Structure formats: structure tokens, C-alpha cells
Amino acid sequence: MIFKITYQESLAQVPLRENTKSMFLEATDKVEARAKFSANTPYNIEFIQEISGAHLQYEREHNADFKVMEF
């Protein structure tokens, strides 16, 4: 499954919507996605969402930064 993780790069600042970034990660479930992301980045996770079907296709076509990260 592919998960979209939205995050803030700073743990010290209050999260601002304008600073939210996203990353795509392959994992079997949300727990594994969170563990992989947390173990490999120092970022503050906002939300983890499983994407598939039309949503995944939309992200692939309209997100110039779409890349499934491998840790």
C-alpha cells in the first residue's frame, strides 16, 4: 500500500499549514508507515493517509514531486 504522509520539517516551531510538506511511502499499514518515517527522518508527522485508486492516480499525474520513498 502507498501512504501519503504530511509533515512539518521543524519539531521546534508551531505547525503552519503553509509549511506542510508531503512524502509518499510504501508500507503494509499505518503503523509500519509511521515507524519507517519516524526512524528515518527528524520531522513532525501531521497525518498519514492510505491512498489508492483514483486518489493515487491523481497524485501521480498532478504532483510534480511524486516519488515513493524507500527507506
mmCIF file of N, CA and C in Angstrom:
data_model
loop_
_atom_site.group_PDB
_atom_site.id
_atom_site.type_symbol
_atom_site.label_atom_id
_atom_site.label_comp_id
_atom_site.label_asym_id
_atom_site.label_seq_id
_atom_site.Cartn_x
_atom_site.Cartn_y
_atom_site.Cartn_z
ATOM 1 N N MET A 1 0.838 -1.169 0.000
ATOM 2 C CA MET A 1 0.000 0.000 0.000
ATOM 3 C C MET A 1 0.892 1.244 0.000
ATOM 4 N N ILE A 2 0.363 2.300 -0.590
ATOM 5 C CA ILE A 2 1.068 3.575 -0.622
ATOM 6 C C ILE A 2 0.399 4.510 0.381
ATOM 7 N N PHE A 3 1.233 5.184 1.179
ATOM 8 C CA PHE A 3 0.732 6.136 2.162
ATOM 9 C C PHE A 3 1.274 7.520 1.866
ATOM 10 N N LYS A 4 0.414 8.508 2.016
ATOM 11 C CA LYS A 4 0.817 9.908 1.900
ATOM 12 C C LYS A 4 0.994 10.429 3.318
ATOM 13 N N ILE A 5 2.183 10.904 3.604
ATOM 14 C CA ILE A 5 2.483 11.423 4.930
ATOM 15 C C ILE A 5 2.686 12.925 4.808
ATOM 16 N N THR A 6 1.882 13.689 5.530
ATOM 17 C CA THR A 6 2.090 15.133 5.573
ATOM 18 C C THR A 6 2.843 15.438 6.849
ATOM 19 N N TYR A 7 3.804 16.361 6.734
ATOM 20 C CA TYR A 7 4.695 16.612 7.865
ATOM 21 C C TYR A 7 5.215 18.041 7.865
ATOM 22 N N GLN A 8 5.786 18.430 8.995
ATOM 23 C CA GLN A 8 6.477 19.702 9.169
ATOM 24 C C GLN A 8 7.951 19.384 9.387
ATOM 25 N N GLU A 9 8.830 20.166 8.783
ATOM 26 C CA GLU A 9 10.262 19.890 8.924
ATOM 27 C C GLU A 9 10.822 20.292 10.279
ATOM 28 N N SER A 10 10.119 21.144 11.014
ATOM 29 C CA SER A 10 10.636 21.615 12.299
ATOM 30 C C SER A 10 9.823 21.050 13.457
ATOM 31 N N LEU A 11 10.513 20.468 14.414
ATOM 32 C CA LEU A 11 9.848 19.995 15.629
ATOM 33 C C LEU A 11 9.711 21.118 16.650
ATOM 34 N N ALA A 12 10.492 22.185 16.493
ATOM 35 C CA ALA A 12 10.546 23.261 17.474
ATOM 36 C C ALA A 12 9.514 24.354 17.237
ATOM 37 N N GLN A 13 8.963 24.448 16.029
ATOM 38 C CA GLN A 13 8.011 25.512 15.724
ATOM 39 C C GLN A 13 6.580 24.989 15.704
ATOM 40 N N VAL A 14 5.660 25.903 15.918
ATOM 41 C CA VAL A 14 4.245 25.561 15.826
ATOM 42 C C VAL A 14 3.936 25.241 14.363
ATOM 43 N N PRO A 15 3.231 24.145 14.093
ATOM 44 C CA PRO A 15 2.932 23.789 12.708
ATOM 45 C C PRO A 15 2.094 24.861 12.001
ATOM 46 N N LEU A 16 2.501 25.201 10.786
ATOM 47 C CA LEU A 16 1.759 26.133 9.943
ATOM 48 C C LEU A 16 1.388 25.411 8.657
ATOM 49 N N ARG A 17 0.165 25.594 8.220
ATOM 50 C CA ARG A 17 -0.287 24.934 7.002
ATOM 51 C C ARG A 17 0.616 25.254 5.814
ATOM 52 N N GLU A 18 1.114 26.491 5.763
ATOM 53 C CA GLU A 18 1.963 26.918 4.653
ATOM 54 C C GLU A 18 3.287 26.159 4.606
ATOM 55 N N ASN A 19 3.699 25.571 5.718
ATOM 56 C CA ASN A 19 4.969 24.843 5.780
ATOM 57 C C ASN A 19 4.798 23.327 5.662
ATOM 58 N N THR A 20 3.569 22.872 5.463
ATOM 59 C CA THR A 20 3.305 21.442 5.369
ATOM 60 C C THR A 20 3.855 20.882 4.067
ATOM 61 N N LYS A 21 4.549 19.766 4.174
ATOM 62 C CA LYS A 21 5.093 19.064 3.012
ATOM 63 C C LYS A 21 4.550 17.650 3.019
ATOM 64 N N SER A 22 4.692 16.971 1.899
ATOM 65 C CA SER A 22 4.196 15.595 1.839
ATOM 66 C C SER A 22 5.255 14.669 1.256
ATOM 67 N N MET A 23 5.133 13.413 1.659
ATOM 68 C CA MET A 23 6.037 12.367 1.197
ATOM 69 C C MET A 23 5.190 11.107 1.015
ATOM 70 N N PHE A 24 5.581 10.285 0.068
ATOM 71 C CA PHE A 24 4.863 9.047 -0.199
ATOM 72 C C PHE A 24 5.750 7.875 0.182
ATOM 73 N N LEU A 25 5.143 6.880 0.810
ATOM 74 C CA LEU A 25 5.895 5.774 1.377
ATOM 75 C C LEU A 25 5.107 4.485 1.189
ATOM 76 N N GLU A 26 5.801 3.407 0.888
ATOM 77 C CA GLU A 26 5.146 2.106 0.765
ATOM 78 C C GLU A 26 5.306 1.344 2.077
ATOM 79 N N ALA A 27 4.188 0.814 2.579
ATOM 80 C CA ALA A 27 4.186 0.052 3.829
ATOM 81 C C ALA A 27 2.955 -0.844 3.838
ATOM 82 N N THR A 28 2.913 -1.784 4.778
ATOM 83 C CA THR A 28 1.768 -2.698 4.856
ATOM 84 C C THR A 28 0.581 -2.086 5.598
ATOM 85 N N ASP A 29 0.849 -1.155 6.537
ATOM 86 C CA ASP A 29 -0.221 -0.485 7.273
ATOM 87 C C ASP A 29 0.295 0.849 7.832
ATOM 88 N N LYS A 30 -0.597 1.605 8.486
ATOM 89 C CA LYS A 30 -0.220 2.919 9.022
ATOM 90 C C LYS A 30 0.862 2.817 10.097
ATOM 91 N N VAL A 31 0.809 1.774 10.893
ATOM 92 C CA VAL A 31 1.790 1.601 11.966
ATOM 93 C C VAL A 31 3.188 1.450 11.374
ATOM 94 N N GLU A 32 3.302 0.613 10.354
ATOM 95 C CA GLU A 32 4.602 0.430 9.708
ATOM 96 C C GLU A 32 5.051 1.710 9.004
ATOM 97 N N ALA A 33 4.120 2.417 8.368
ATOM 98 C CA ALA A 33 4.456 3.674 7.700
ATOM 99 C C ALA A 33 5.004 4.689 8.702
ATOM 100 N N ARG A 34 4.344 4.815 9.855
ATOM 101 C CA ARG A 34 4.804 5.741 10.890
ATOM 102 C C ARG A 34 6.180 5.331 11.418
ATOM 103 N N ALA A 35 6.375 4.049 11.645
ATOM 104 C CA ALA A 35 7.658 3.561 12.161
ATOM 105 C C ALA A 35 8.789 3.828 11.172
ATOM 106 N N LYS A 36 8.568 3.542 9.886
ATOM 107 C CA LYS A 36 9.587 3.789 8.870
ATOM 108 C C LYS A 36 9.923 5.271 8.783
ATOM 109 N N PHE A 37 8.883 6.101 8.729
ATOM 110 C CA PHE A 37 9.087 7.544 8.595
ATOM 111 C C PHE A 37 9.815 8.106 9.811
ATOM 112 N N SER A 38 9.373 7.741 10.991
ATOM 113 C CA SER A 38 9.975 8.252 12.232
ATOM 114 C C SER A 38 11.420 7.796 12.406
ATOM 115 N N ALA A 39 11.728 6.585 11.990
ATOM 116 C CA ALA A 39 13.078 6.052 12.151
ATOM 117 C C ALA A 39 14.071 6.695 11.189
ATOM 118 N N ASN A 40 13.585 7.240 10.077
ATOM 119 C CA ASN A 40 14.474 7.740 9.042
ATOM 120 C C ASN A 40 14.442 9.245 8.823
ATOM 121 N N THR A 41 13.570 9.959 9.524
ATOM 122 C CA THR A 41 13.500 11.417 9.379
ATOM 123 C C THR A 41 13.318 12.068 10.743
ATOM 124 N N PRO A 42 13.758 13.309 10.887
ATOM 125 C CA PRO A 42 13.564 14.022 12.149
ATOM 126 C C PRO A 42 12.311 14.912 12.126
ATOM 127 N N TYR A 43 11.361 14.633 11.264
ATOM 128 C CA TYR A 43 10.237 15.533 11.033
ATOM 129 C C TYR A 43 9.035 15.233 11.933
ATOM 130 N N ASN A 44 8.157 16.224 12.025
ATOM 131 C CA ASN A 44 6.936 16.145 12.820
ATOM 132 C C ASN A 44 5.794 15.673 11.916
ATOM 133 N N ILE A 45 5.282 14.483 12.139
ATOM 134 C CA ILE A 45 4.195 13.930 11.323
ATOM 135 C C ILE A 45 2.890 14.630 11.676
ATOM 136 N N GLU A 46 2.171 15.083 10.647
ATOM 137 C CA GLU A 46 0.845 15.661 10.841
ATOM 138 C C GLU A 46 -0.249 14.621 10.609
ATOM 139 N N PHE A 47 -0.123 13.893 9.480
ATOM 140 C CA PHE A 47 -1.197 12.975 9.104
ATOM 141 C C PHE A 47 -0.646 11.888 8.198
ATOM 142 N N ILE A 48 -1.169 10.680 8.348
ATOM 143 C CA ILE A 48 -0.814 9.567 7.478
ATOM 144 C C ILE A 48 -2.104 9.051 6.860
ATOM 145 N N GLN A 49 -2.105 8.982 5.518
ATOM 146 C CA GLN A 49 -3.311 8.581 4.800
ATOM 147 C C GLN A 49 -2.971 7.543 3.742
ATOM 148 N N GLU A 50 -3.703 6.441 3.739
ATOM 149 C CA GLU A 50 -3.526 5.449 2.682
ATOM 150 C C GLU A 50 -4.167 5.987 1.411
ATOM 151 N N ILE A 51 -3.445 5.898 0.306
ATOM 152 C CA ILE A 51 -4.025 6.339 -0.958
ATOM 153 C C ILE A 51 -3.993 5.184 -1.959
ATOM 154 N N SER A 52 -5.037 5.110 -2.762
ATOM 155 C CA SER A 52 -5.127 4.074 -3.785
ATOM 156 C C SER A 52 -6.124 4.535 -4.839
ATOM 157 N N GLY A 53 -6.221 3.773 -5.894
ATOM 158 C CA GLY A 53 -7.209 4.042 -6.934
ATOM 159 C C GLY A 53 -7.077 5.421 -7.549
ATOM 160 N N ALA A 54 -8.194 6.123 -7.636
ATOM 161 C CA ALA A 54 -8.239 7.436 -8.280
ATOM 162 C C ALA A 54 -7.372 8.458 -7.548
ATOM 163 N N HIS A 55 -7.328 8.381 -6.228
ATOM 164 C CA HIS A 55 -6.509 9.329 -5.461
ATOM 165 C C HIS A 55 -5.029 9.142 -5.795
ATOM 166 N N LEU A 56 -4.567 7.910 -5.841
ATOM 167 C CA LEU A 56 -3.173 7.628 -6.183
ATOM 168 C C LEU A 56 -2.874 8.084 -7.608
ATOM 169 N N GLN A 57 -3.775 7.814 -8.523
ATOM 170 C CA GLN A 57 -3.587 8.240 -9.914
ATOM 171 C C GLN A 57 -3.501 9.759 -10.008
ATOM 172 N N TYR A 58 -4.358 10.451 -9.263
ATOM 173 C CA TYR A 58 -4.336 11.920 -9.258
ATOM 174 C C TYR A 58 -2.991 12.438 -8.750
ATOM 175 N N GLU A 59 -2.506 11.876 -7.651
ATOM 176 C CA GLU A 59 -1.218 12.310 -7.101
ATOM 177 C C GLU A 59 -0.089 12.085 -8.110
ATOM 178 N N ARG A 60 -0.101 10.951 -8.776
ATOM 179 C CA ARG A 60 0.935 10.656 -9.778
ATOM 180 C C ARG A 60 0.918 11.656 -10.923
ATOM 181 N N GLU A 61 -0.275 12.049 -11.361
ATOM 182 C CA GLU A 61 -0.409 12.938 -12.510
ATOM 183 C C GLU A 61 -0.228 14.413 -12.173
ATOM 184 N N HIS A 62 -0.619 14.841 -10.980
ATOM 185 C CA HIS A 62 -0.650 16.266 -10.667
ATOM 186 C C HIS A 62 0.367 16.735 -9.638
ATOM 187 N N ASN A 63 1.090 15.836 -9.029
ATOM 188 C CA ASN A 63 2.092 16.212 -8.032
ATOM 189 C C ASN A 63 3.463 16.034 -8.674
ATOM 190 N N ALA A 64 4.106 17.151 -8.984
ATOM 191 C CA ALA A 64 5.416 17.107 -9.655
ATOM 192 C C ALA A 64 6.463 16.413 -8.795
ATOM 193 N N ASP A 65 6.274 16.427 -7.480
ATOM 194 C CA ASP A 65 7.241 15.820 -6.559
ATOM 195 C C ASP A 65 6.885 14.387 -6.186
ATOM 196 N N PHE A 66 5.938 13.776 -6.889
ATOM 197 C CA PHE A 66 5.515 12.423 -6.530
ATOM 198 C C PHE A 66 6.674 11.449 -6.713
ATOM 199 N N LYS A 67 7.031 10.796 -5.635
ATOM 200 C CA LYS A 67 8.054 9.758 -5.640
ATOM 201 C C LYS A 67 7.837 8.927 -4.389
ATOM 202 N N VAL A 68 7.773 7.622 -4.535
ATOM 203 C CA VAL A 68 7.606 6.746 -3.391
ATOM 204 C C VAL A 68 8.996 6.550 -2.773
ATOM 205 N N MET A 69 9.145 7.004 -1.533
ATOM 206 C CA MET A 69 10.437 6.930 -0.841
ATOM 207 C C MET A 69 10.710 5.500 -0.396
ATOM 208 N N GLU A 70 11.968 5.131 -0.418
ATOM 209 C CA GLU A 70 12.371 3.820 0.053
ATOM 210 C C GLU A 70 13.380 4.016 1.183
ATOM 211 N N PHE A 71 13.063 3.468 2.329
ATOM 212 C CA PHE A 71 13.977 3.565 3.478
ATOM 213 C C PHE A 71 14.568 2.214 3.753
#
